[in-house]
Amino acid sequence: MTGPNKNIKFPLENYDRLCFLKNIIKNPNIIVGDYTYYDDFENVENFEKNVKYHFDFVGDKLIIGKFCMIASDVKFIMNGANHLTNSLTTYPFAIFGNGWENAMEGKSYPQKGNINIGNDVWIGYNATIMAGVTIGDGAIIATNSTVIKDVEPYSIVGGNPAKEIKKRFPKETISKLLELKWWNWDIEKITKNIKNLTGSEIEKIIE
Ligand SMILES: CC(C)(COP(=O)(O)OP(=O)(O)OC[C@H]1O[C@@H](n2cnc3c(N)ncnc32)[C@H](O)[C@@H]1OP(=O)(O)O)[C@@H](O)C(=O)NCCC(=O)NCCS
């Protein structure tokens, strides 16, 4: 046995509100790794609706690693949401034309970059992730957090703005996990190790 088929939409029998996310994504600027799942109270199609202000003409990407867990109502605010912040007004005159089209000449809206989510990241219910943020492998984002800054691997963050609550493991364990990168192993090796991966003793991992 080597676990579920990563290429199917709905890995749980008779249940269509949890999906292997990469298999339902239509937007080429959203890139998702194997086994990352999304669970939605109503309909998994809500995922893409919750990637907000994501415009093709901006071209920014939402990149999510493998084995992530994403809860209902998680939102990603992409760069299309940005107005000027260092100008006297944030009002976007140019989009309305009619003599206002030159308002943005020589200026551009702030671009904070892609959103990068690592591997084995758990994003709790109703969290919001802002443009430009990188979330490290193994991180946990607490329910209702608004993440505006990068999140260190294997840390738990919470609140608005999200702050580090604690690290999940001692430094040495985190280094070892980041070296192991178990999510890149072949599926036979992962399957052989699932009891160890769901335990807390890293020395028990079978290489
Ligand atoms: C973060 C979380 C995993 C708790 O982790 P934990 O290790 O058990 O942490 P504790 O409950 O002991 O709380 C530790 C600290 O984090 C804080 N904290 C917990 N949840 C928080 C949240 N959502 N926002 C802000 N701070 C939070 C606690 O207040 C506590 O602070 P303190 O140390 O100053 O007292 C949990 O609160 C959470 O948000 N889980 C996500 C659940 C979810 O959304 N699931 C979706 C379905 S998969």
Coordinates of C-alpha atoms and ligand atoms in Angstrom, one line a residue:
M1 CA 0.0 0.0 0.0
T2 CA 1.3 3.4 -0.9
G3 CA -1.5 5.7 0.3
P4 CA -4.1 7.5 -1.8
N5 CA -3.8 8.4 -5.5
K6 CA -2.4 11.9 -5.5
N7 CA -3.9 12.6 -8.9
I8 CA -7.5 12.3 -7.9
K9 CA -9.7 15.3 -6.9
F10 CA -11.4 13.7 -3.9
P11 CA -9.4 11.2 -1.9
L12 CA -12.1 10.5 0.7
E13 CA -14.8 8.2 -0.4
N14 CA -18.2 9.8 -0.9
Y15 CA -16.9 13.2 0.3
D16 CA -16.4 16.1 -2.0
R17 CA -15.6 18.9 0.4
L18 CA -12.0 17.8 0.8
C19 CA -9.8 17.8 -2.3
F20 CA -6.2 17.3 -3.3
L21 CA -5.9 20.9 -4.3
K22 CA -3.6 20.6 -7.4
N23 CA -6.3 18.6 -9.2
I24 CA -8.9 21.3 -9.0
I25 CA -6.9 24.4 -9.7
K26 CA -7.5 26.1 -13.1
N27 CA -5.4 29.3 -12.8
P28 CA -1.8 28.6 -14.1
N29 CA -0.5 31.2 -11.6
I30 CA -1.5 29.0 -8.7
I31 CA 1.0 26.1 -8.3
V32 CA 0.3 23.4 -5.8
G33 CA 2.3 20.4 -4.8
D34 CA 1.2 16.7 -4.4
Y35 CA -1.0 15.7 -1.5
T36 CA -1.7 19.2 -0.4
Y37 CA -5.4 19.3 0.6
Y38 CA -8.1 21.9 0.9
D39 CA -11.2 21.4 3.0
D40 CA -14.2 23.7 2.5
F41 CA -17.4 23.8 4.4
E42 CA -19.4 24.2 1.2
N43 CA -17.6 23.7 -2.0
V44 CA -13.9 23.3 -2.8
E45 CA -14.3 25.6 -5.8
N46 CA -14.3 28.4 -3.2
F47 CA -10.5 28.0 -3.0
E48 CA -9.8 30.0 -6.1
K49 CA -12.4 32.6 -5.2
N50 CA -10.4 33.1 -2.0
V51 CA -7.3 34.0 -3.9
K52 CA -8.2 37.6 -4.1
Y53 CA -7.1 40.4 -6.4
H54 CA -5.2 37.9 -8.5
F55 CA -5.0 39.4 -12.0
D56 CA -3.3 37.9 -15.0
F57 CA -1.9 41.3 -16.0
V58 CA 0.0 41.5 -12.7
G59 CA 1.3 37.9 -13.2
D60 CA 2.1 37.2 -9.5
K61 CA 2.0 33.6 -8.3
L62 CA 0.7 31.7 -5.4
I63 CA 3.0 28.7 -4.9
I64 CA 2.2 26.0 -2.3
G65 CA 4.3 23.0 -1.5
K66 CA 3.5 19.4 -0.8
F67 CA 1.5 17.9 2.1
C68 CA 0.0 21.2 3.2
M69 CA -3.3 21.4 4.9
I70 CA -5.5 24.4 4.1
A71 CA -8.7 25.0 6.0
S72 CA -12.0 26.7 5.0
D73 CA -12.1 30.4 4.4
V74 CA -8.3 30.8 4.1
K75 CA -7.6 33.8 2.0
F76 CA -4.7 35.0 -0.1
I77 CA -4.5 38.7 -0.9
M78 CA -2.4 39.1 -4.0
N79 CA -0.7 42.2 -5.5
G80 CA -3.6 43.4 -7.5
A81 CA -5.0 44.7 -4.2
N82 CA -2.3 47.3 -3.7
H83 CA -2.8 51.0 -4.0
L84 CA -0.1 53.7 -3.7
T85 CA 0.7 54.3 -0.1
N86 CA 3.3 57.0 -0.3
S87 CA 1.1 59.4 -2.3
L88 CA -1.1 62.1 -0.9
T89 CA -4.1 60.0 -1.8
T90 CA -4.6 56.3 -2.3
Y91 CA -7.5 56.9 -4.7
P92 CA -6.9 55.1 -8.0
F93 CA -7.9 58.0 -10.3
A94 CA -6.3 56.4 -13.4
I95 CA -8.6 53.4 -13.7
F96 CA -11.6 55.7 -14.3
G97 CA -10.1 57.5 -17.3
N98 CA -12.1 60.5 -18.7
G99 CA -9.1 62.8 -18.2
W100 CA -7.8 61.0 -15.2
E101 CA -5.8 58.3 -17.1
N102 CA -2.4 60.1 -16.7
A103 CA -2.6 59.9 -12.9
M104 CA -0.3 56.9 -12.8
E105 CA 2.2 58.1 -15.4
G106 CA 5.8 57.4 -14.1
K107 CA 4.4 55.6 -11.1
S108 CA 3.5 52.0 -10.4
Y109 CA 1.4 50.2 -7.8
P110 CA 3.5 48.5 -5.0
Q111 CA 4.5 44.9 -5.9
K112 CA 5.4 42.7 -3.0
G113 CA 6.0 39.5 -4.9
N114 CA 4.7 36.0 -4.9
I115 CA 3.2 34.2 -2.0
N116 CA 5.3 31.1 -1.3
I117 CA 4.0 28.4 1.1
G118 CA 6.5 25.6 2.0
N119 CA 5.8 22.0 2.6
D120 CA 3.8 20.4 5.4
V121 CA 2.3 23.8 6.3
W122 CA -1.0 23.8 8.2
I123 CA -3.1 26.9 7.6
G124 CA -5.9 27.3 10.1
Y125 CA -9.5 28.4 9.5
N126 CA -10.1 31.9 8.1
A127 CA -6.4 32.8 8.1
T128 CA -5.3 35.5 5.6
I129 CA -2.0 35.5 3.9
M130 CA -0.7 38.8 2.3
A131 CA 1.2 39.3 -0.9
G132 CA 4.9 38.7 -0.8
V133 CA 4.9 36.4 2.3
T134 CA 7.0 33.2 2.5
I135 CA 5.9 30.6 4.9
G136 CA 8.6 28.1 5.9
D137 CA 8.2 24.3 5.8
G138 CA 6.4 22.8 8.8
A139 CA 4.8 26.1 10.0
I140 CA 1.4 26.3 11.6
I141 CA -0.8 29.4 11.0
A142 CA -3.3 29.7 13.8
T143 CA -7.0 30.3 13.2
N144 CA -8.0 33.8 12.1
S145 CA -4.4 35.0 11.7
T146 CA -3.4 37.7 9.3
V147 CA 0.1 36.9 8.1
I148 CA 2.0 40.0 6.8
K149 CA 5.6 38.9 7.3
D150 CA 7.6 35.8 6.5
V151 CA 7.1 32.8 8.8
E152 CA 10.1 30.7 9.9
P153 CA 10.1 27.0 9.3
Y154 CA 8.5 24.9 12.0
S155 CA 7.1 27.9 13.9
I156 CA 3.6 28.6 15.1
V157 CA 2.3 32.1 14.4
G158 CA -1.0 33.7 15.4
G159 CA -2.9 36.9 15.6
N160 CA -3.3 40.1 13.5
P161 CA -0.6 40.9 12.6
A162 CA 0.6 37.3 13.1
K163 CA 3.4 37.0 15.5
E164 CA 5.5 33.9 16.4
I165 CA 3.9 32.0 19.3
K166 CA 6.6 29.4 19.6
K167 CA 8.8 27.0 17.6
R168 CA 7.5 23.5 17.3
F169 CA 10.8 21.7 18.1
P170 CA 14.3 22.4 19.4
K171 CA 16.7 24.0 16.9
E172 CA 18.5 20.7 16.2
T173 CA 15.3 18.8 15.4
I174 CA 14.2 21.6 13.0
S175 CA 17.6 21.5 11.2
K176 CA 17.4 17.8 10.9
L177 CA 13.8 18.0 9.5
L178 CA 14.8 20.6 7.0
E179 CA 17.7 18.3 5.9
L180 CA 15.4 15.3 5.7
K181 CA 12.8 17.0 3.5
W182 CA 10.6 13.9 4.0
W183 CA 8.0 15.3 1.6
N184 CA 10.4 14.7 -1.3
W185 CA 10.9 11.0 -0.5
D186 CA 9.4 8.4 -2.7
I187 CA 6.0 7.4 -1.5
E188 CA 7.1 3.9 -0.5
K189 CA 9.6 5.5 2.0
I190 CA 7.0 7.9 3.3
T191 CA 4.6 5.0 3.8
K192 CA 7.2 3.0 5.6
N193 CA 7.8 5.9 7.9
I194 CA 4.3 7.2 8.6
K195 CA 4.2 6.0 12.2
N196 CA 7.5 7.7 12.8
L197 CA 6.5 10.9 11.0
T198 CA 3.4 11.1 13.2
G199 CA 5.5 10.5 16.3
S200 CA 7.9 13.0 17.8
E201 CA 11.2 11.1 17.8
I202 CA 13.2 12.0 14.8
E203 CA 15.8 9.4 15.5
K204 CA 13.3 6.7 14.7
I205 CA 13.1 7.7 11.1
I206 CA 14.1 4.8 8.8
E207 CA 16.5 6.0 6.1
Ligands
LIG1 C1 -2.2 27.5 17.1 C2 -3.0 26.3 17.5 C3 -2.6 25.1 16.7 C4 -2.7 26.0 19.0 O1 -1.4 25.5 19.2 P1 -1.0 24.9 20.7 O2 0.4 24.5 20.6 O3 -2.0 23.9 21.2 O4 -1.1 26.3 21.4 P2 -1.9 26.7 22.7 O5 -3.4 26.5 22.6 O6 -1.2 26.2 23.9 O7 -1.6 28.3 22.7 C5 -0.3 28.8 22.7 C6 -0.4 30.3 22.6 O8 -0.9 30.6 21.3 C7 -2.0 31.5 21.4 N1 -3.0 31.2 20.3 C8 -3.6 30.1 20.0 N2 -4.4 30.2 19.0 C9 -4.3 31.5 18.5 C10 -4.9 32.2 17.5 N3 -5.8 31.7 16.7 N4 -4.5 33.5 17.3 C11 -3.7 34.1 18.2 N5 -3.0 33.4 19.2 C12 -3.4 32.1 19.4 C13 -2.6 31.2 22.7 O9 -3.3 32.4 23.2 C14 -1.4 31.0 23.6 O10 -0.8 32.2 23.9 P3 0.0 32.4 25.3 O11 1.2 31.4 25.2 O12 0.4 33.8 25.4 O13 -0.9 32.0 26.4 C15 -4.5 26.4 17.5 O14 -4.9 27.5 18.4 C16 -5.0 26.8 16.1 O15 -5.2 27.9 15.7 N6 -5.3 25.7 15.4 C17 -5.9 25.8 14.0 C18 -7.2 25.1 14.0 C19 -7.9 25.2 12.7 O16 -8.2 26.3 12.2 N7 -8.2 24.1 12.0 C20 -8.8 24.1 10.8 C21 -9.2 22.7 10.4 S1 -7.9 21.8 9.8

